[in-house]
Each structure stands twice: as C-alpha cells, then as structure tokens.
Amino acid sequence: MAARIAVVGGGVGGLSSAILLARRGFEVEVFERDAPPPADLADVQSWPRPGAPQSHHPHVYLGLFRRLLRENLPDVLRDMHDHGVDELPFSGIRGPVEPGDEDLVMMAARRNTLEWALHRAVAGESRIRLHSGVSAQLAEPVDGVLTGVRTAAGVVDFDVVIDATGARSKVGQQYLETVSEAECGKVYNSRFYALRDGVQRPPLQHGSVTVVDGLGYGAALFAHDCGVFSIDIGRLPEDEALKKLRDPDAFDRVVALFDKFAPWFAAGNATPISDVVPMPGLRNVLRTLKPDAPRGYFPLGDRVCLTDPTFGRGLALALAHAVRLAETFSTADGDLTRLNARTTREQVEFVRPWFDDVVVQDVARTSLWRAAVKGESWQDLLADAPPNPFLMIDAEEHDPELGLAARRYVSMLTRTVDTTEVYERIQAIMELSEAGEQAASTAPTYTDVLAALDA
C-alpha cells in the first residue's frame, strides 16, 4: 500500500509536488489556508492570496522552469497555452535555435494564472484531496517520527508530511536551521496594468521583460497573459526618499520617465488594475534540517532556499525540488520517512551554486546603488563586480557566443558566467567601466526619479 502523504501549503511547489506524487500512485492530501481560485481565469487578478503575498508581484518563468514543466507536467503547460500564456523567444540574434536550447524562452504569465492551471490539474487527480481554507500545523512527533498534521478538526495521520508553506512560514521552523543568509538589498514596488482590448503587445527587450538598469534604483516591465503586464521599481531598503513610490500617482510619474515603457502607455493603451504593492524585508536564505529533526518531515521549495526575486529563480528551484522528491519517493524501497535528511541535503547541494551566485550579484548591485545615491564614485566598483549578464547580451552583436552564454545563464540552463573566458571576452569588447557607464547613460538619473516623485 502506497504511503499517505500530506502537503501543507498549496502554492506552486505544494501543488506541483502533489500532482507528481499522485501520478506515481501515492495518496495525497493538500492543506491550503487560502481560498481556492475562481473558476474563470478572467477573475484571477482579484483572487485573494494572503498566504502568498508574492502573487501581487511580477514573476518570470525561465528556461529551466519551462523545461521542467514541459517534461513533467506537460498538461499544465498546454492548459496555460490554451488560456493566453505566450512563450516569448529569448534566443537572441543567433538565428535558428540550436539543439539543447529549445527552452530559451520566457513564459508570459501571472503567478495567479500558473496556480489556477495547477489547481485545474489537481481537480483531475483522483488520488488528491485538496482542503482549501484549512490551516494545518505539524502534529507532535512520536518516537522521532512526524506522524501527521493538526487542523481545527483534530490530528490527521500521515506517513510523510511535505512542508510547502513558504519562506516566512512558522510551520516546521523548529526543525530547520540556517546555512547561509544575506540581505537582498532591495525593496520592490509593483503595479499591474492591462492593455485595452485589441491593442497589440509592444516588443520586449529580453524575452518577456524590458529592463531599466539605473543607478540607485532599477525598474522592469513584465509581460503576462491576457493583455496584463506589470512594472516593478526597486529601491534600497534605507532609501527614505524613494518610499514615495508607494503612492500610485508618484509611481506612474516615475514610470513615465522610462522611454522603453512608453509604447505600452501611448494613446491611452493601458490602464492600472492594481494599487502599488511594496515588498520589503527580502533576504536570501538557505536552510537545512536540524540534526534532531523528526523523520518524515520534508521541507520543500522556499522552505529550503529563498533567493532575490530579481533573478526569477524561485519557481524553477521549487519545481526542480518537487520533481526530485517525487522521483525519490517513487523509486525508494521501504520506509520513506528516513529519506528526509538525505533529500534535504541533496537539495541544498543542488541549489547552493544558484544561491551563492545571487548573493554575489546582490552585493555588487547594492554597492553600486549606495555609491550612486551618496554621490560617490561607483565606477571604481565595476572592476570587482561579477559579469552583468544583460550587458553581455547587449554586446552579443560583437560576440554572439558571449550573448548566448549570458542567455543560457539567465535562463538557468547553465550554472555560471563567472569564468576566466567570459572575463576575457568582455575585456575584448569594452572595459567594464565603459560598459557600466553606457548602460547607466540610457536610464534616467536618480535625481530625475526624485524630481518625478516630488512633481
């Protein structure tokens, strides 16, 4: 008889894990404290998700995520395509896509749309019971084994409990310890808009994203499904002046500074469909199990690794974790509860290069922004900064192989661009300082942004 599995948390990681396990013969029950999605995708923008505040912010779906979805949940991918999710090329100027680069695309979708499609897949699985609007805690371990979950109705016994409750949850925190932690150095402010009916989506710079790489701030526009798009403007956590971005009128005045975004708003093409939502307190966190954690407790996704949303890696890492866990369970002999220490250790080893890379990138960006805001010489910091993949892409007219390496890295199809060969190729095109100055010169200055906020 297959093990009975509880999944606590019905976000992307939890739902994906439940589907993958059910299709391998396991009986799964999902406990999600938020309400289920609306039946009609047209209503998904107003779906309240207090348990997933990140749903109010833009997401990108990188090549690795798309590959994992294509290989493991192809029906979910088809359903998203059937309901207005486009795949935008991220293959650059090289011509035809080379073998192995089929996933150099970005999916244009809202987070809520992805979860809506996952819920539809869950509804079609007879081995999954979904408890929406039900808050679940972990039951007390017995003889070192976690035996189930506790709800308002009492304790429900399970053989294994998967904790997919997210980065800031207190569920299971007594069983986790931090391996590494660092601030992201950024506060996000996001707003969603919708194109008028019949308006064609303007061209984008990088797959589903257009980036404004400023000094002291940063901005990006994200294309989503069904004519919806969003804009995010990031600031330093300590920057009191840019806190005014929370005001919708001030936010839109700053947005109007960005020439790259202008086609989306020309002739009244778009209207806002949300307030400006800030997202403070962001940290990169890598966790593992404590030595005395009970058997049968399996943290998943953001419970193990949380990275700066700037890089869009969280969804791919969570889905990769769900796939690995399902494969491990389906091929294991005997007691599944004893696998938690090994599978968590393996996930930490898998995500560690991505985590460390994000921390290095965050430190470099934050140092540049702080120098620029203080009026200090930020150019001196460029020589020690890690390679900027978007500058590498911008230089691919001169070095297509450099651009391809950057695109694969951004898509998470390769691990790093921080190699001696990459540095040599960058130096052959331009000095790093010149590259940085060229990029910065295309964006409004920090002073321009302050003036727009105060207009």
Short mmCIF file of C-alpha atoms in Angstrom, two decimals:
data_model
loop_
_atom_site.label_atom_id
_atom_site.label_comp_id
_atom_site.label_asym_id
_atom_site.label_seq_id
_atom_site.Cartn_x
_atom_site.Cartn_y
_atom_site.Cartn_z
CA MET A 1 0.00 0.00 0.00
CA ALA A 2 1.40 3.39 -1.07
CA ALA A 3 2.35 5.87 1.61
CA ARG A 4 -0.19 8.55 2.52
CA ILE A 5 1.34 11.98 2.08
CA ALA A 6 0.27 15.35 3.46
CA VAL A 7 1.32 18.52 1.65
CA VAL A 8 0.97 21.63 3.79
CA GLY A 9 0.79 24.67 1.51
CA GLY A 10 -0.96 24.87 -1.85
CA GLY A 11 1.33 27.19 -3.77
CA VAL A 12 3.36 26.29 -6.84
CA GLY A 13 5.70 23.93 -5.01
CA GLY A 14 2.98 22.23 -2.99
CA LEU A 15 0.55 21.73 -5.87
CA SER A 16 3.26 20.54 -8.24
CA SER A 17 4.52 18.09 -5.65
CA ALA A 18 1.01 16.75 -5.05
CA ILE A 19 0.34 16.18 -8.76
CA LEU A 20 3.68 14.48 -9.37
CA LEU A 21 3.26 12.19 -6.37
CA ALA A 22 -0.35 11.30 -7.19
CA ARG A 23 0.64 10.33 -10.71
CA ARG A 24 3.17 7.95 -9.19
CA GLY A 25 0.50 6.19 -7.19
CA PHE A 26 0.60 7.99 -3.83
CA GLU A 27 -2.46 9.17 -1.92
CA VAL A 28 -2.00 12.91 -1.25
CA GLU A 29 -3.91 15.47 0.77
CA VAL A 30 -3.14 19.17 0.36
CA PHE A 31 -3.92 21.67 3.11
CA GLU A 32 -4.07 25.29 1.94
CA ARG A 33 -5.27 28.08 4.21
CA ASP A 34 -6.24 30.44 1.35
CA ALA A 35 -9.43 30.20 -0.70
CA PRO A 36 -9.38 28.29 -4.00
CA PRO A 37 -9.03 30.18 -7.27
CA PRO A 38 -12.04 31.44 -9.21
CA ALA A 39 -13.42 29.13 -11.88
CA ASP A 40 -12.98 31.77 -14.57
CA LEU A 41 -9.46 32.96 -15.44
CA ALA A 42 -10.91 36.41 -16.12
CA ASP A 43 -11.37 36.78 -12.34
CA VAL A 44 -7.92 35.56 -11.31
CA GLN A 45 -6.45 39.04 -10.86
CA SER A 46 -8.71 39.62 -7.85
CA TRP A 47 -8.06 36.20 -6.28
CA PRO A 48 -7.08 36.97 -2.66
CA ARG A 49 -3.84 35.22 -1.72
CA PRO A 50 -2.84 36.48 1.75
CA GLY A 51 -0.71 33.36 2.21
CA ALA A 52 1.28 34.17 -0.93
CA PRO A 53 1.98 37.94 -0.95
CA GLN A 54 4.41 37.41 -3.83
CA SER A 55 1.40 36.80 -6.09
CA HIS A 56 0.92 40.59 -6.10
CA HIS A 57 4.29 40.98 -7.82
CA PRO A 58 5.60 40.07 -11.26
CA HIS A 59 7.12 36.67 -11.99
CA VAL A 60 9.27 35.38 -14.80
CA TYR A 61 9.30 31.79 -15.98
CA LEU A 62 12.81 30.97 -17.09
CA GLY A 63 14.09 28.24 -19.37
CA LEU A 64 14.72 25.75 -16.58
CA PHE A 65 11.18 26.15 -15.24
CA ARG A 66 9.73 25.74 -18.72
CA ARG A 67 11.82 22.60 -19.33
CA LEU A 68 10.74 21.07 -16.02
CA LEU A 69 7.10 21.86 -16.77
CA ARG A 70 7.39 20.52 -20.33
CA GLU A 71 8.99 17.27 -19.20
CA ASN A 72 6.98 16.60 -16.03
CA LEU A 73 3.66 18.48 -16.22
CA PRO A 74 3.02 18.91 -19.96
CA ASP A 75 -0.76 19.08 -19.45
CA VAL A 76 -0.33 22.12 -17.19
CA LEU A 77 1.86 23.78 -19.82
CA ARG A 78 -0.74 23.06 -22.55
CA ASP A 79 -3.53 24.43 -20.37
CA MET A 80 -1.59 27.65 -19.83
CA HIS A 81 -1.02 27.96 -23.58
CA ASP A 82 -4.72 27.37 -24.20
CA HIS A 83 -5.62 30.21 -21.85
CA GLY A 84 -3.49 33.00 -23.24
CA VAL A 85 0.03 32.32 -21.96
CA ASP A 86 2.57 33.03 -24.69
CA GLU A 87 6.16 31.84 -24.89
CA LEU A 88 8.48 34.64 -25.98
CA PRO A 89 11.85 33.82 -27.56
CA PHE A 90 14.97 34.50 -25.54
CA SER A 91 17.36 33.08 -28.13
CA GLY A 92 18.92 36.33 -29.34
CA ILE A 93 20.39 37.17 -32.75
CA ARG A 94 21.99 33.81 -33.50
CA GLY A 95 19.33 32.63 -35.92
CA PRO A 96 17.70 29.20 -35.52
CA VAL A 97 17.66 27.73 -32.03
CA GLU A 98 20.43 25.20 -31.58
CA PRO A 99 19.76 21.68 -30.26
CA GLY A 100 19.60 21.81 -26.48
CA ASP A 101 18.42 25.42 -26.46
CA GLU A 102 14.74 24.67 -27.04
CA ASP A 103 13.92 26.16 -23.67
CA LEU A 104 15.48 29.55 -24.34
CA VAL A 105 12.06 31.13 -24.00
CA MET A 106 10.19 33.00 -21.29
CA MET A 107 6.55 32.32 -20.47
CA ALA A 108 4.43 35.44 -20.15
CA ALA A 109 2.12 34.66 -17.23
CA ARG A 110 0.93 35.94 -13.90
CA ARG A 111 1.69 33.89 -10.80
CA ASN A 112 -2.06 33.52 -10.22
CA THR A 113 -2.52 32.12 -13.72
CA LEU A 114 0.07 29.41 -13.09
CA GLU A 115 -1.58 28.43 -9.81
CA TRP A 116 -5.01 28.50 -11.49
CA ALA A 117 -3.74 25.95 -14.05
CA LEU A 118 -2.17 23.80 -11.32
CA HIS A 119 -5.48 23.77 -9.42
CA ARG A 120 -7.22 22.55 -12.58
CA ALA A 121 -4.72 19.69 -12.83
CA VAL A 122 -5.23 18.84 -9.15
CA ALA A 123 -9.01 18.68 -9.70
CA GLY A 124 -8.45 15.95 -12.28
CA GLU A 125 -6.44 13.69 -9.95
CA SER A 126 -8.49 11.12 -8.04
CA ARG A 127 -5.60 10.49 -5.61
CA ILE A 128 -5.51 14.11 -4.40
CA ARG A 129 -7.81 15.62 -1.78
CA LEU A 130 -7.49 19.40 -1.57
CA HIS A 131 -8.57 21.13 1.64
CA SER A 132 -8.90 24.84 0.80
CA GLY A 133 -9.37 27.37 3.57
CA VAL A 134 -7.85 24.96 6.09
CA SER A 135 -4.86 25.92 8.20
CA ALA A 136 -2.66 22.96 9.17
CA GLN A 137 0.17 22.65 11.66
CA LEU A 138 2.53 19.75 12.23
CA ALA A 139 1.47 17.08 14.70
CA GLU A 140 3.77 16.15 17.57
CA PRO A 141 6.43 13.61 16.61
CA VAL A 142 6.20 10.14 18.14
CA ASP A 143 9.48 8.31 18.75
CA GLY A 144 11.30 10.72 16.44
CA VAL A 145 8.80 10.38 13.57
CA LEU A 146 6.36 13.05 12.37
CA THR A 147 3.03 11.26 12.24
CA GLY A 148 0.72 13.77 10.58
CA VAL A 149 -0.83 17.23 10.73
CA ARG A 150 -3.14 19.04 13.10
CA THR A 151 -6.11 21.11 11.94
CA ALA A 152 -9.03 22.70 13.79
CA ALA A 153 -10.82 19.37 13.39
CA GLY A 154 -8.05 17.41 15.08
CA VAL A 155 -4.98 15.38 14.15
CA VAL A 156 -4.87 13.55 10.83
CA ASP A 157 -2.33 10.75 10.49
CA PHE A 158 0.04 10.58 7.52
CA ASP A 159 3.17 8.63 6.71
CA VAL A 160 5.03 11.67 5.36
CA VAL A 161 4.50 15.44 5.63
CA ILE A 162 5.79 17.85 3.00
CA ASP A 163 6.13 21.44 4.22
CA ALA A 164 5.50 23.77 1.27
CA THR A 165 4.27 26.71 3.36
CA GLY A 166 6.79 29.24 2.03
CA ALA A 167 9.75 31.26 3.15
CA ARG A 168 8.21 33.21 6.03
CA SER A 169 6.04 30.47 7.49
CA LYS A 170 6.46 29.36 11.10
CA VAL A 171 5.36 25.82 10.28
CA GLY A 172 8.25 23.47 10.97
CA GLN A 173 10.69 26.26 11.78
CA GLN A 174 11.78 24.41 14.92
CA TYR A 175 13.19 21.69 12.65
CA LEU A 176 15.16 23.99 10.33
CA GLU A 177 18.48 25.77 10.72
CA THR A 178 20.01 28.46 8.54
CA VAL A 179 23.02 27.52 6.44
CA SER A 180 23.54 30.98 4.96
CA GLU A 181 21.66 34.28 4.90
CA ALA A 182 22.19 37.70 3.31
CA GLU A 183 20.03 40.73 2.59
CA CYS A 184 18.85 41.24 -0.97
CA GLY A 185 19.42 44.97 -0.70
CA LYS A 186 16.23 45.93 -2.49
CA VAL A 187 12.60 46.82 -1.79
CA TYR A 188 10.18 46.17 -4.63
CA ASN A 189 7.19 48.29 -5.63
CA SER A 190 4.91 46.65 -8.17
CA ARG A 191 1.82 47.67 -10.10
CA PHE A 192 -0.26 45.74 -12.65
CA TYR A 193 -1.81 47.19 -15.81
CA ALA A 194 -3.98 45.90 -18.65
CA LEU A 195 -3.78 46.76 -22.32
CA ARG A 196 -7.02 47.88 -23.93
CA ASP A 197 -8.83 45.25 -25.97
CA GLY A 198 -7.33 44.99 -29.43
CA VAL A 199 -4.02 46.64 -28.53
CA GLN A 200 -1.04 44.59 -29.69
CA ARG A 201 1.64 43.83 -27.12
CA PRO A 202 4.66 46.08 -27.79
CA PRO A 203 8.08 44.50 -28.34
CA LEU A 204 10.10 43.49 -25.29
CA GLN A 205 13.81 43.65 -24.66
CA HIS A 206 14.62 40.29 -23.05
CA GLY A 207 12.02 37.61 -23.65
CA SER A 208 9.03 38.67 -21.51
CA VAL A 209 10.92 41.51 -19.77
CA THR A 210 12.20 45.00 -20.53
CA VAL A 211 14.79 46.32 -18.07
CA VAL A 212 15.83 49.81 -16.98
CA ASP A 213 19.20 49.41 -15.25
CA GLY A 214 19.50 52.65 -13.30
CA LEU A 215 21.94 53.86 -10.66
CA GLY A 216 20.39 53.97 -7.21
CA TYR A 217 17.25 52.23 -8.44
CA GLY A 218 16.11 49.71 -11.05
CA ALA A 219 12.94 49.04 -12.99
CA ALA A 220 11.49 46.33 -15.19
CA LEU A 221 8.33 45.74 -17.20
CA PHE A 222 6.96 42.19 -17.34
CA ALA A 223 4.52 40.89 -19.94
CA HIS A 224 1.88 38.49 -18.63
CA ASP A 225 -1.14 36.69 -20.03
CA CYS A 226 -4.42 38.08 -21.33
CA GLY A 227 -3.08 41.58 -22.04
CA VAL A 228 -1.88 42.11 -18.48
CA PHE A 229 1.57 43.47 -17.70
CA SER A 230 3.29 44.78 -14.60
CA ILE A 231 6.04 47.20 -13.68
CA ASP A 232 8.38 46.85 -10.76
CA ILE A 233 10.63 49.61 -9.42
CA GLY A 234 13.25 48.68 -6.86
CA ARG A 235 14.99 50.88 -4.30
CA LEU A 236 17.47 50.46 -1.49
CA PRO A 237 15.85 49.46 1.84
CA GLU A 238 17.22 52.54 3.61
CA ASP A 239 16.21 54.99 0.84
CA GLU A 240 13.54 57.09 2.54
CA ALA A 241 13.12 59.40 -0.45
CA LEU A 242 12.03 56.60 -2.78
CA LYS A 243 9.42 55.37 -0.32
CA LYS A 244 7.11 57.75 -2.18
CA LEU A 245 6.93 55.09 -4.89
CA ARG A 246 4.13 53.57 -2.80
CA ASP A 247 1.87 56.42 -3.96
CA PRO A 248 0.19 55.37 -7.24
CA ASP A 249 0.39 58.82 -8.84
CA ALA A 250 4.06 59.23 -7.89
CA PHE A 251 4.78 55.72 -9.15
CA ASP A 252 3.21 56.44 -12.53
CA ARG A 253 5.11 59.73 -12.83
CA VAL A 254 8.35 57.78 -12.46
CA VAL A 255 7.15 55.15 -14.94
CA ALA A 256 6.59 57.97 -17.45
CA LEU A 257 10.34 58.72 -17.34
CA PHE A 258 11.23 55.40 -18.95
CA ASP A 259 11.29 55.65 -22.74
CA LYS A 260 11.43 51.86 -23.00
CA PHE A 261 8.00 51.62 -21.38
CA ALA A 262 6.36 54.42 -23.39
CA PRO A 263 4.82 52.22 -26.15
CA TRP A 264 2.76 50.39 -23.55
CA PHE A 265 1.03 53.61 -22.49
CA ALA A 266 0.87 55.54 -25.79
CA ALA A 267 -2.58 56.82 -26.78
CA GLY A 268 -4.07 55.53 -23.55
CA ASN A 269 -3.26 51.95 -24.44
CA ALA A 270 -3.14 50.73 -20.82
CA THR A 271 -4.90 51.30 -17.52
CA PRO A 272 -3.82 50.30 -14.00
CA ILE A 273 -5.66 47.34 -12.47
CA SER A 274 -3.95 47.28 -9.06
CA ASP A 275 -2.51 49.55 -6.42
CA VAL A 276 1.24 49.85 -5.92
CA VAL A 277 2.29 46.99 -3.66
CA PRO A 278 5.62 47.21 -1.79
CA MET A 279 7.62 44.12 -0.88
CA PRO A 280 10.19 44.88 1.83
CA GLY A 281 12.30 42.65 4.06
CA LEU A 282 13.73 40.50 1.28
CA ARG A 283 16.58 38.17 2.18
CA ASN A 284 18.45 35.32 0.56
CA VAL A 285 18.10 32.34 2.91
CA LEU A 286 19.41 28.79 2.64
CA ARG A 287 18.16 26.27 5.21
CA THR A 288 18.64 22.62 6.04
CA LEU A 289 17.25 20.20 8.60
CA LYS A 290 18.48 20.27 12.16
CA PRO A 291 20.19 17.03 13.23
CA ASP A 292 17.32 16.24 15.59
CA ALA A 293 14.53 16.96 13.09
CA PRO A 294 11.93 14.17 13.09
CA ARG A 295 11.89 11.64 10.30
CA GLY A 296 9.06 12.12 7.84
CA TYR A 297 9.30 15.94 7.73
CA PHE A 298 10.27 17.18 4.25
CA PRO A 299 10.72 20.94 3.69
CA LEU A 300 10.14 21.95 0.06
CA GLY A 301 10.98 24.90 -2.17
CA ASP A 302 11.29 28.24 -0.35
CA ARG A 303 11.46 26.42 2.98
CA VAL A 304 14.93 25.31 1.86
CA CYS A 305 16.10 28.07 -0.46
CA LEU A 306 14.89 31.63 -0.92
CA THR A 307 16.60 33.94 -3.42
CA ASP A 308 16.18 37.52 -4.56
CA PRO A 309 13.10 37.70 -6.85
CA THR A 310 15.13 39.89 -9.23
CA PHE A 311 16.59 36.75 -10.76
CA GLY A 312 13.32 34.82 -11.07
CA ARG A 313 14.85 31.57 -9.82
CA GLY A 314 12.44 30.63 -7.05
CA LEU A 315 9.80 28.92 -9.18
CA ALA A 316 12.37 26.86 -11.08
CA LEU A 317 14.12 25.76 -7.89
CA ALA A 318 10.81 24.84 -6.25
CA LEU A 319 9.62 22.81 -9.24
CA ALA A 320 13.01 21.09 -9.51
CA HIS A 321 12.72 20.16 -5.83
CA ALA A 322 9.20 18.78 -6.31
CA VAL A 323 10.36 16.67 -9.27
CA ARG A 324 13.36 15.30 -7.38
CA LEU A 325 11.25 14.46 -4.34
CA ALA A 326 8.61 12.63 -6.39
CA GLU A 327 11.27 10.64 -8.23
CA THR A 328 12.97 9.71 -4.97
CA PHE A 329 9.72 8.57 -3.34
CA SER A 330 8.66 6.51 -6.34
CA THR A 331 11.97 4.61 -6.55
CA ALA A 332 12.56 4.14 -2.82
CA ASP A 333 12.27 0.81 -1.08
CA GLY A 334 10.86 0.63 2.42
CA ASP A 335 10.39 3.45 4.91
CA LEU A 336 10.07 6.88 3.21
CA THR A 337 10.37 8.75 6.50
CA ARG A 338 14.10 8.02 6.66
CA LEU A 339 14.74 9.86 3.40
CA ASN A 340 14.21 13.40 4.68
CA ALA A 341 17.77 14.11 5.81
CA ARG A 342 19.25 12.81 2.56
CA THR A 343 16.79 14.52 0.21
CA THR A 344 17.12 17.85 2.01
CA ARG A 345 20.92 17.64 1.91
CA GLU A 346 20.79 16.87 -1.81
CA GLN A 347 18.51 19.84 -2.45
CA VAL A 348 20.86 22.16 -0.54
CA GLU A 349 23.75 20.90 -2.68
CA PHE A 350 21.68 21.42 -5.85
CA VAL A 351 20.62 25.00 -5.05
CA ARG A 352 23.84 26.17 -3.41
CA PRO A 353 25.55 27.44 -6.60
CA TRP A 354 22.42 29.37 -7.58
CA PHE A 355 22.11 30.79 -4.06
CA ASP A 356 25.76 31.84 -3.82
CA ASP A 357 25.59 33.46 -7.25
CA VAL A 358 22.56 35.56 -6.28
CA VAL A 359 24.29 36.75 -3.11
CA VAL A 360 27.34 37.88 -5.08
CA GLN A 361 25.15 39.68 -7.64
CA ASP A 362 23.11 41.36 -4.88
CA VAL A 363 26.21 42.61 -3.06
CA ALA A 364 27.59 44.12 -6.27
CA ARG A 365 24.31 45.84 -7.23
CA THR A 366 23.69 47.16 -3.73
CA SER A 367 27.22 48.60 -3.53
CA LEU A 368 26.74 50.38 -6.87
CA TRP A 369 23.38 51.80 -5.86
CA ARG A 370 24.59 53.01 -2.48
CA ALA A 371 27.58 54.73 -4.02
CA ALA A 372 25.38 56.40 -6.64
CA VAL A 373 22.84 57.63 -4.08
CA LYS A 374 25.64 59.08 -1.94
CA GLY A 375 27.23 60.77 -4.95
CA GLU A 376 30.35 58.62 -4.61
CA SER A 377 32.40 57.17 -7.45
CA TRP A 378 30.55 53.99 -8.40
CA GLN A 379 32.76 53.46 -11.47
CA ASP A 380 35.60 52.25 -9.24
CA LEU A 381 33.41 49.35 -8.10
CA LEU A 382 32.88 47.89 -11.57
CA ALA A 383 36.25 46.21 -11.88
CA ASP A 384 35.47 43.87 -8.99
CA ALA A 385 31.82 43.29 -9.92
CA PRO A 386 30.66 39.94 -11.29
CA PRO A 387 29.77 39.84 -15.00
CA ASN A 388 26.45 41.53 -15.73
CA PRO A 389 24.58 39.09 -17.99
CA PHE A 390 22.37 41.76 -19.53
CA LEU A 391 25.40 43.80 -20.58
CA MET A 392 26.80 40.61 -22.08
CA ILE A 393 23.57 40.18 -24.04
CA ASP A 394 23.75 43.80 -25.19
CA ALA A 395 27.24 43.08 -26.52
CA GLU A 396 26.30 39.97 -28.50
CA GLU A 397 26.39 41.84 -31.80
CA HIS A 398 30.15 41.86 -31.32
CA ASP A 399 30.43 38.47 -29.64
CA PRO A 400 27.43 36.17 -30.23
CA GLU A 401 28.93 33.40 -28.10
CA LEU A 402 29.15 35.77 -25.14
CA GLY A 403 25.50 36.70 -25.56
CA LEU A 404 24.47 33.06 -25.84
CA ALA A 405 26.36 32.21 -22.64
CA ALA A 406 24.52 35.00 -20.83
CA ARG A 407 21.13 33.92 -22.15
CA ARG A 408 21.70 30.34 -21.02
CA TYR A 409 22.79 31.59 -17.61
CA VAL A 410 19.80 33.91 -17.16
CA SER A 411 17.56 31.00 -18.20
CA MET A 412 19.21 28.72 -15.58
CA LEU A 413 20.23 26.28 -18.31
CA THR A 414 23.87 26.73 -17.27
CA ARG A 415 25.27 27.44 -13.83
CA THR A 416 27.54 30.47 -14.17
CA VAL A 417 29.11 33.12 -16.38
CA ASP A 418 31.80 33.93 -13.82
CA THR A 419 34.70 32.31 -15.69
CA THR A 420 38.09 33.43 -16.95
CA GLU A 421 36.97 33.01 -20.56
CA VAL A 422 33.94 35.24 -20.01
CA TYR A 423 36.08 37.98 -18.43
CA GLU A 424 38.48 37.80 -21.37
CA ARG A 425 35.63 38.10 -23.86
CA ILE A 426 34.18 41.06 -22.00
CA GLN A 427 37.55 42.79 -21.92
CA ALA A 428 37.94 42.19 -25.65
CA ILE A 429 34.75 44.16 -26.34
CA MET A 430 34.98 47.01 -23.84
CA GLU A 431 36.33 47.97 -20.46
CA LEU A 432 33.89 47.07 -17.70
CA SER A 433 33.70 50.69 -16.58
CA GLU A 434 32.76 51.82 -20.08
CA ALA A 435 30.08 49.14 -20.25
CA GLY A 436 28.61 50.29 -16.95
CA GLU A 437 28.65 53.93 -17.96
CA GLN A 438 26.99 53.12 -21.28
CA ALA A 439 24.22 51.18 -19.56
CA ALA A 440 23.67 53.84 -16.93
CA SER A 441 23.55 56.62 -19.52
CA THR A 442 20.41 55.11 -21.09
CA ALA A 443 18.41 55.34 -17.84
CA PRO A 444 17.00 58.41 -16.07
CA THR A 445 19.24 59.59 -13.28
CA TYR A 446 18.46 59.14 -9.62
CA THR A 447 17.88 62.91 -9.47
CA ASP A 448 15.34 62.60 -12.30
CA VAL A 449 13.45 59.97 -10.31
CA LEU A 450 13.42 62.14 -7.19
CA ALA A 451 12.10 65.08 -9.19
CA ALA A 452 9.28 62.98 -10.67
CA LEU A 453 8.28 61.76 -7.23
CA ASP A 454 8.02 65.32 -5.96
CA ALA A 455 6.29 66.78 -9.03
#
